[in-house]
PDB file of C-alpha atoms in Angstrom:
ATOM      1  CA  MET D   1     -79.404  85.915 -45.205  1.00  0.00           C
ATOM      2  CA  ASN D   2     -77.047  87.471 -47.714  1.00  0.00           C
ATOM      3  CA  PRO D   3     -73.529  87.587 -46.139  1.00  0.00           C
ATOM      4  CA  PHE D   4     -72.499  90.528 -48.343  1.00  0.00           C
ATOM      5  CA  LYS D   5     -75.127  92.723 -46.736  1.00  0.00           C
ATOM      6  CA  ASN D   6     -73.197  92.400 -43.513  1.00  0.00           C
ATOM      7  CA  THR D   7     -70.730  95.292 -43.362  1.00  0.00           C
ATOM      8  CA  PHE D   8     -68.287  93.379 -41.160  1.00  0.00           C
ATOM      9  CA  VAL D   9     -67.926  90.537 -43.680  1.00  0.00           C
ATOM     10  CA  CYS D  10     -67.383  92.965 -46.555  1.00  0.00           C
ATOM     11  CA  ILE D  11     -64.751  94.957 -44.689  1.00  0.00           C
ATOM     12  CA  THR D  12     -62.979  91.745 -43.623  1.00  0.00           C
ATOM     13  CA  LEU D  13     -62.841  90.467 -47.220  1.00  0.00           C
ATOM     14  CA  ILE D  14     -61.523  93.814 -48.450  1.00  0.00           C
ATOM     15  CA  VAL D  15     -58.817  93.871 -45.765  1.00  0.00           C
ATOM     16  CA  ILE D  16     -57.758  90.295 -46.614  1.00  0.00           C
ATOM     17  CA  GLN D  17     -57.576  91.140 -50.325  1.00  0.00           C
ATOM     18  CA  LEU D  18     -55.598  94.341 -49.695  1.00  0.00           C
ATOM     19  CA  PHE D  19     -53.196  92.451 -47.407  1.00  0.00           C
ATOM     20  CA  CYS D  20     -52.616  89.835 -50.114  1.00  0.00           C
ATOM     21  CA  LEU D  21     -51.946  92.463 -52.775  1.00  0.00           C
ATOM     22  CA  LEU D  22     -49.640  94.461 -50.533  1.00  0.00           C
ATOM     23  CA  PHE D  23     -47.768  91.384 -49.306  1.00  0.00           C
ATOM     24  CA  ILE D  24     -47.234  89.774 -52.733  1.00  0.00           C
ATOM     25  CA  ASN D  25     -45.932  92.975 -54.296  1.00  0.00           C
ATOM     26  CA  THR D  26     -43.755  94.038 -51.358  1.00  0.00           C
ATOM     27  CA  TYR D  27     -42.296  90.553 -50.901  1.00  0.00           C
ATOM     28  CA  GLY D  28     -41.660  90.308 -54.651  1.00  0.00           C
ATOM     29  CA  LEU D  29     -39.770  93.616 -54.665  1.00  0.00           C
ATOM     30  CA  ILE D  30     -37.663  92.663 -51.638  1.00  0.00           C
ATOM     31  CA  ARG D  31     -36.920  89.206 -53.066  1.00  0.00           C
ATOM     32  CA  ASP D  32     -35.934  90.687 -56.441  1.00  0.00           C
ATOM     33  CA  TYR D  33     -33.718  93.265 -54.737  1.00  0.00           C
ATOM     34  CA  TYR D  34     -31.810  90.610 -52.804  1.00  0.00           C
ATOM     35  CA  THR D  35     -31.605  88.371 -55.893  1.00  0.00           C
ATOM     36  CA  LEU D  36     -30.053  91.177 -57.943  1.00  0.00           C
ATOM     37  CA  THR D  37     -27.649  92.400 -55.270  1.00  0.00           C
ATOM     38  CA  ASN D  38     -26.497  89.003 -54.036  1.00  0.00           C
ATOM     39  CA  PRO D  39     -28.091  85.858 -55.524  1.00  0.00           C
ATOM     40  CA  ASP D  40     -26.529  83.622 -52.845  1.00  0.00           C
ATOM     41  CA  VAL D  41     -28.294  85.348 -49.926  1.00  0.00           C
ATOM     42  CA  LYS D  42     -30.793  82.960 -48.381  1.00  0.00           C
ATOM     43  CA  ASP D  43     -30.523  83.626 -44.659  1.00  0.00           C
ATOM     44  CA  VAL D  44     -32.237  87.031 -44.597  1.00  0.00           C
ATOM     45  CA  GLU D  45     -35.055  86.927 -42.057  1.00  0.00           C
ATOM     46  CA  VAL D  46     -37.478  88.918 -44.242  1.00  0.00           C
ATOM     47  CA  LEU D  47     -37.081  86.388 -47.074  1.00  0.00           C
ATOM     48  CA  LYS D  48     -37.645  83.455 -44.714  1.00  0.00           C
ATOM     49  CA  ILE D  49     -40.831  85.004 -43.306  1.00  0.00           C
ATOM     50  CA  GLY D  50     -42.088  85.965 -46.754  1.00  0.00           C
ATOM     51  CA  HIS D  51     -41.404  82.489 -48.122  1.00  0.00           C
ATOM     52  CA  ALA D  52     -43.253  80.916 -45.172  1.00  0.00           C
ATOM     53  CA  ILE D  53     -46.320  83.121 -45.691  1.00  0.00           C
ATOM     54  CA  GLU D  54     -46.278  82.698 -49.466  1.00  0.00           C
ATOM     55  CA  GLY D  55     -45.952  78.918 -49.160  1.00  0.00           C
ATOM     56  CA  SER D  56     -48.691  78.427 -46.585  1.00  0.00           C
ATOM     57  CA  PRO D  57     -51.600  76.405 -48.033  1.00  0.00           C
ATOM     58  CA  ILE D  58     -54.317  78.888 -47.024  1.00  0.00           C
ATOM     59  CA  PHE D  59     -52.532  81.918 -48.459  1.00  0.00           C
ATOM     60  CA  LYS D  60     -51.450  80.043 -51.606  1.00  0.00           C
ATOM     61  CA  THR D  61     -54.980  78.786 -52.310  1.00  0.00           C
ATOM     62  CA  TYR D  62     -56.570  82.188 -51.729  1.00  0.00           C
ATOM     63  CA  ALA D  63     -53.951  83.975 -53.852  1.00  0.00           C
ATOM     64  CA  ASN D  64     -54.375  81.471 -56.704  1.00  0.00           C
ATOM     65  CA  TYR D  65     -58.156  81.719 -56.743  1.00  0.00           C
ATOM     66  CA  THR D  66     -58.237  85.503 -56.577  1.00  0.00           C
ATOM     67  CA  GLY D  67     -55.329  86.055 -58.962  1.00  0.00           C
ATOM     68  CA  THR D  68     -53.322  88.094 -56.486  1.00  0.00           C
ATOM     69  CA  ASP D  69     -50.342  85.742 -56.748  1.00  0.00           C
ATOM     70  CA  ALA D  70     -49.278  87.397 -60.017  1.00  0.00           C
ATOM     71  CA  GLY D  71     -47.557  90.325 -58.310  1.00  0.00           C
ATOM     72  CA  TYR D  72     -46.291  93.462 -59.974  1.00  0.00           C
ATOM     73  CA  GLY D  73     -44.639  91.427 -62.758  1.00  0.00           C
ATOM     74  CA  PHE D  74     -48.091  90.862 -64.260  1.00  0.00           C
ATOM     75  CA  TYR D  75     -48.261  94.546 -65.164  1.00  0.00           C
ATOM     76  CA  SER D  76     -44.726  94.849 -66.506  1.00  0.00           C
ATOM     77  CA  PRO D  77     -44.111  95.091 -70.255  1.00  0.00           C
ATOM     78  CA  ASN D  78     -43.583  91.928 -72.238  1.00  0.00           C
ATOM     79  CA  VAL D  79     -39.826  91.453 -72.190  1.00  0.00           C
ATOM     80  CA  GLY D  80     -37.808  89.809 -74.936  1.00  0.00           C
ATOM     81  CA  SER D  81     -36.267  86.380 -74.864  1.00  0.00           C
ATOM     82  CA  GLU D  82     -33.667  85.714 -72.251  1.00  0.00           C
ATOM     83  CA  PHE D  83     -31.405  83.975 -74.729  1.00  0.00           C
ATOM     84  CA  VAL D  84     -29.710  84.872 -77.989  1.00  0.00           C
ATOM     85  CA  MET D  85     -28.785  82.433 -80.732  1.00  0.00           C
ATOM     86  CA  SER D  86     -25.817  83.002 -82.996  1.00  0.00           C
ATOM     87  CA  PHE D  87     -24.874  81.095 -86.155  1.00  0.00           C
ATOM     88  CA  ALA D  88     -21.511  81.764 -87.843  1.00  0.00           C
ATOM     89  CA  VAL D  89     -20.991  80.200 -91.292  1.00  0.00           C
ATOM     90  CA  VAL D  90     -17.367  79.397 -92.136  1.00  0.00           C
ATOM     91  CA  ASP D  91     -15.850  78.044 -95.379  1.00  0.00           C
ATOM     92  CA  CYS D  92     -13.192  75.296 -95.621  1.00  0.00           C
ATOM     93  CA  ASP D  93     -10.383  77.913 -95.368  1.00  0.00           C
ATOM     94  CA  GLY D  94     -11.747  79.248 -92.069  1.00  0.00           C
ATOM     95  CA  LYS D  95     -13.098  82.473 -93.600  1.00  0.00           C
ATOM     96  CA  LEU D  96     -16.258  83.826 -91.976  1.00  0.00           C
ATOM     97  CA  LEU D  97     -19.020  83.994 -94.599  1.00  0.00           C
ATOM     98  CA  GLY D  98     -21.857  85.363 -92.470  1.00  0.00           C
ATOM     99  CA  GLU D  99     -23.502  85.535 -89.062  1.00  0.00           C
ATOM    100  CA  HIS D 100     -27.205  85.079 -88.312  1.00  0.00           C
ATOM    101  CA  GLN D 101     -29.529  84.880 -85.302  1.00  0.00           C
ATOM    102  CA  ALA D 102     -32.357  82.928 -86.942  1.00  0.00           C
ATOM    103  CA  PRO D 103     -32.950  80.814 -90.045  1.00  0.00           C
ATOM    104  CA  ILE D 104     -32.633  82.819 -93.259  1.00  0.00           C
ATOM    105  CA  SER D 105     -35.794  81.296 -94.727  1.00  0.00           C
ATOM    106  CA  LEU D 106     -38.018  83.033 -92.136  1.00  0.00           C
ATOM    107  CA  ARG D 107     -39.579  85.847 -94.120  1.00  0.00           C
ATOM    108  CA  GLN D 108     -43.238  85.722 -93.208  1.00  0.00           C
ATOM    109  CA  LYS D 109     -44.614  86.825 -89.863  1.00  0.00           C
ATOM    110  CA  GLU D 110     -46.258  83.452 -89.255  1.00  0.00           C
ATOM    111  CA  SER D 111     -43.037  81.504 -89.828  1.00  0.00           C
ATOM    112  CA  LYS D 112     -41.190  83.777 -87.370  1.00  0.00           C
ATOM    113  CA  ALA D 113     -43.925  83.233 -84.785  1.00  0.00           C
ATOM    114  CA  ARG D 114     -43.721  79.452 -85.232  1.00  0.00           C
ATOM    115  CA  PHE D 115     -39.941  79.584 -84.904  1.00  0.00           C
ATOM    116  CA  ASN D 116     -40.314  81.458 -81.608  1.00  0.00           C
ATOM    117  CA  LEU D 117     -42.712  78.752 -80.377  1.00  0.00           C
ATOM    118  CA  CYS D 118     -40.142  76.022 -81.006  1.00  0.00           C
ATOM    119  CA  THR D 119     -37.632  77.863 -78.822  1.00  0.00           C
ATOM    120  CA  PHE D 120     -39.842  77.717 -75.691  1.00  0.00           C
ATOM    121  CA  PRO D 121     -38.109  74.527 -74.452  1.00  0.00           C
ATOM    122  CA  MET D 122     -34.893  76.556 -74.357  1.00  0.00           C
ATOM    123  CA  MET D 123     -36.441  78.822 -71.742  1.00  0.00           C
ATOM    124  CA  GLU D 124     -37.524  75.772 -69.730  1.00  0.00           C
ATOM    125  CA  ARG D 125     -33.967  74.399 -69.914  1.00  0.00           C
ATOM    126  CA  ILE D 126     -32.503  77.744 -68.818  1.00  0.00           C
ATOM    127  CA  MET D 127     -34.912  77.857 -65.867  1.00  0.00           C
ATOM    128  CA  LEU D 128     -33.800  74.364 -64.773  1.00  0.00           C
ATOM    129  CA  GLY D 129     -30.240  75.610 -64.362  1.00  0.00           C
ATOM    130  CA  GLU D 130     -28.778  72.114 -64.589  1.00  0.00           C
ATOM    131  CA  PRO D 131     -28.029  69.662 -67.432  1.00  0.00           C
ATOM    132  CA  ASN D 132     -30.939  67.618 -68.708  1.00  0.00           C
ATOM    133  CA  GLU D 133     -30.389  64.850 -71.291  1.00  0.00           C
ATOM    134  CA  ILE D 134     -33.756  65.273 -73.033  1.00  0.00           C
ATOM    135  CA  TYR D 135     -33.404  69.054 -73.432  1.00  0.00           C
ATOM    136  CA  ASP D 136     -29.754  68.714 -74.494  1.00  0.00           C
ATOM    137  CA  LYS D 137     -30.700  66.280 -77.285  1.00  0.00           C
ATOM    138  CA  TYR D 138     -33.552  68.574 -78.337  1.00  0.00           C
ATOM    139  CA  PHE D 139     -31.147  71.539 -78.460  1.00  0.00           C
ATOM    140  CA  GLU D 140     -28.651  69.657 -80.560  1.00  0.00           C
ATOM    141  CA  VAL D 141     -31.237  68.470 -83.098  1.00  0.00           C
ATOM    142  CA  MET D 142     -32.860  71.904 -83.312  1.00  0.00           C
ATOM    143  CA  MET D 143     -29.540  73.741 -83.632  1.00  0.00           C
ATOM    144  CA  HIS D 144     -28.393  71.262 -86.301  1.00  0.00           C
ATOM    145  CA  GLN D 145     -31.519  71.871 -88.378  1.00  0.00           C
ATOM    146  CA  ILE D 146     -31.203  75.660 -88.099  1.00  0.00           C
ATOM    147  CA  ALA D 147     -27.474  75.468 -88.930  1.00  0.00           C
ATOM    148  CA  LYS D 148     -28.246  73.303 -91.987  1.00  0.00           C
ATOM    149  CA  ASN D 149     -30.887  75.773 -93.143  1.00  0.00           C
ATOM    150  CA  ILE D 150     -28.442  78.662 -92.843  1.00  0.00           C
ATOM    151  CA  ASN D 151     -25.543  76.742 -94.392  1.00  0.00           C
ATOM    152  CA  ASP D 152     -27.655  75.775 -97.425  1.00  0.00           C
ATOM    153  CA  SER D 153     -27.870  79.427 -98.443  1.00  0.00           C
ATOM    154  CA  TYR D 154     -24.064  79.621 -98.816  1.00  0.00           C
ATOM    155  CA  GLU D 155     -22.407  77.792-101.706  1.00  0.00           C
ATOM    156  CA  THR D 156     -19.001  77.481-100.043  1.00  0.00           C
ATOM    157  CA  GLY D 157     -20.167  76.994 -96.462  1.00  0.00           C
ATOM    158  CA  ASN D 158     -18.282  74.168 -94.764  1.00  0.00           C
ATOM    159  CA  LYS D 159     -19.256  74.439 -91.119  1.00  0.00           C
ATOM    160  CA  VAL D 160     -21.566  76.401 -88.846  1.00  0.00           C
ATOM    161  CA  VAL D 161     -20.678  77.332 -85.283  1.00  0.00           C
ATOM    162  CA  SER D 162     -23.928  77.623 -83.320  1.00  0.00           C
ATOM    163  CA  GLU D 163     -24.000  79.300 -79.922  1.00  0.00           C
ATOM    164  CA  ILE D 164     -26.715  80.015 -77.377  1.00  0.00           C
ATOM    165  CA  TYR D 165     -26.162  82.908 -74.977  1.00  0.00           C
ATOM    166  CA  ILE D 166     -28.272  83.893 -71.990  1.00  0.00           C
ATOM    167  CA  HIS D 167     -28.690  87.417 -70.656  1.00  0.00           C
ATOM    168  CA  GLN D 168     -27.091  88.126 -67.313  1.00  0.00           C
ATOM    169  CA  PRO D 169     -28.381  91.400 -65.883  1.00  0.00           C
ATOM    170  CA  ALA D 170     -25.889  93.656 -64.159  1.00  0.00           C
ATOM    171  CA  GLN D 171     -25.889  93.702 -60.376  1.00  0.00           C
ATOM    172  CA  ILE D 172     -27.096  96.965 -58.825  1.00  0.00           C
ATOM    173  CA  GLN D 173     -23.562  98.117 -57.997  1.00  0.00           C
ATOM    174  CA  GLU D 174     -22.381  97.226 -61.535  1.00  0.00           C
ATOM    175  CA  ALA D 175     -25.247  99.247 -63.015  1.00  0.00           C
ATOM    176  CA  LEU D 176     -24.303 102.219 -60.822  1.00  0.00           C
ATOM    177  CA  ASP D 177     -20.727 101.865 -62.100  1.00  0.00           C
ATOM    178  CA  GLY D 178     -22.025 102.106 -65.689  1.00  0.00           C
ATOM    179  CA  LYS D 179     -21.782  98.414 -66.612  1.00  0.00           C
ATOM    180  CA  THR D 180     -24.656  96.872 -68.523  1.00  0.00           C
ATOM    181  CA  GLU D 181     -25.870  93.324 -68.845  1.00  0.00           C
ATOM    182  CA  LYS D 182     -23.632  90.730 -70.423  1.00  0.00           C
ATOM    183  CA  LEU D 183     -24.218  87.570 -72.404  1.00  0.00           C
ATOM    184  CA  ALA D 184     -22.991  84.260 -70.999  1.00  0.00           C
ATOM    185  CA  LEU D 185     -22.405  81.261 -73.261  1.00  0.00           C
ATOM    186  CA  LEU D 186     -24.859  78.449 -72.500  1.00  0.00           C
ATOM    187  CA  GLU D 187     -24.173  75.983 -75.328  1.00  0.00           C
ATOM    188  CA  ARG D 188     -21.867  75.786 -78.376  1.00  0.00           C
ATOM    189  CA  TYR D 189     -22.234  73.358 -81.271  1.00  0.00           C
ATOM    190  CA  THR D 190     -20.078  72.985 -84.383  1.00  0.00           C
ATOM    191  CA  PHE D 191     -21.675  71.303 -87.375  1.00  0.00           C
ATOM    192  CA  ARG D 192     -19.736  70.328 -90.516  1.00  0.00           C
ATOM    193  CA  PHE D 193     -21.573  70.011 -93.841  1.00  0.00           C
TER     194      PHE D 193
END
């Protein structure tokens, strides 16, 4: 007997799938709303219920296998990096010689793509939200190499101040008041050459 010939089974599967899609997207929107308006809110009943349903083994397994756990974010445009790098080259007198956001030697499309790949650990570190010795050492080595590359293109360059900023989106009320996102300093390194 083919179970898909049975109308009841088909309707039940469709209802389950529609519930999953509706729940994931609605819960995602509500969670994002509360995160943007007040990131410290954790005692909202809707978020507790949604987290319990989303974390249940049956729902989680079904959503993973069917791909419904992606939510509306799957269909959003590919956003840019959540961090910005800045390199300021200074001579021995303290005069600013130039500012850059990436190594100067990156001219080909492939080299820019490879540079973007090496910055993926930065996103992992930002997502951790707490200090991590391995990532911090990786940052320092990577930033030193980029700073050296940039400094080498200046004859009188003495030091490079390297900074990593992360985007902080404006809260809903701030956006209504006309304020836009701001950049918060994550790391600062000063390298002398």
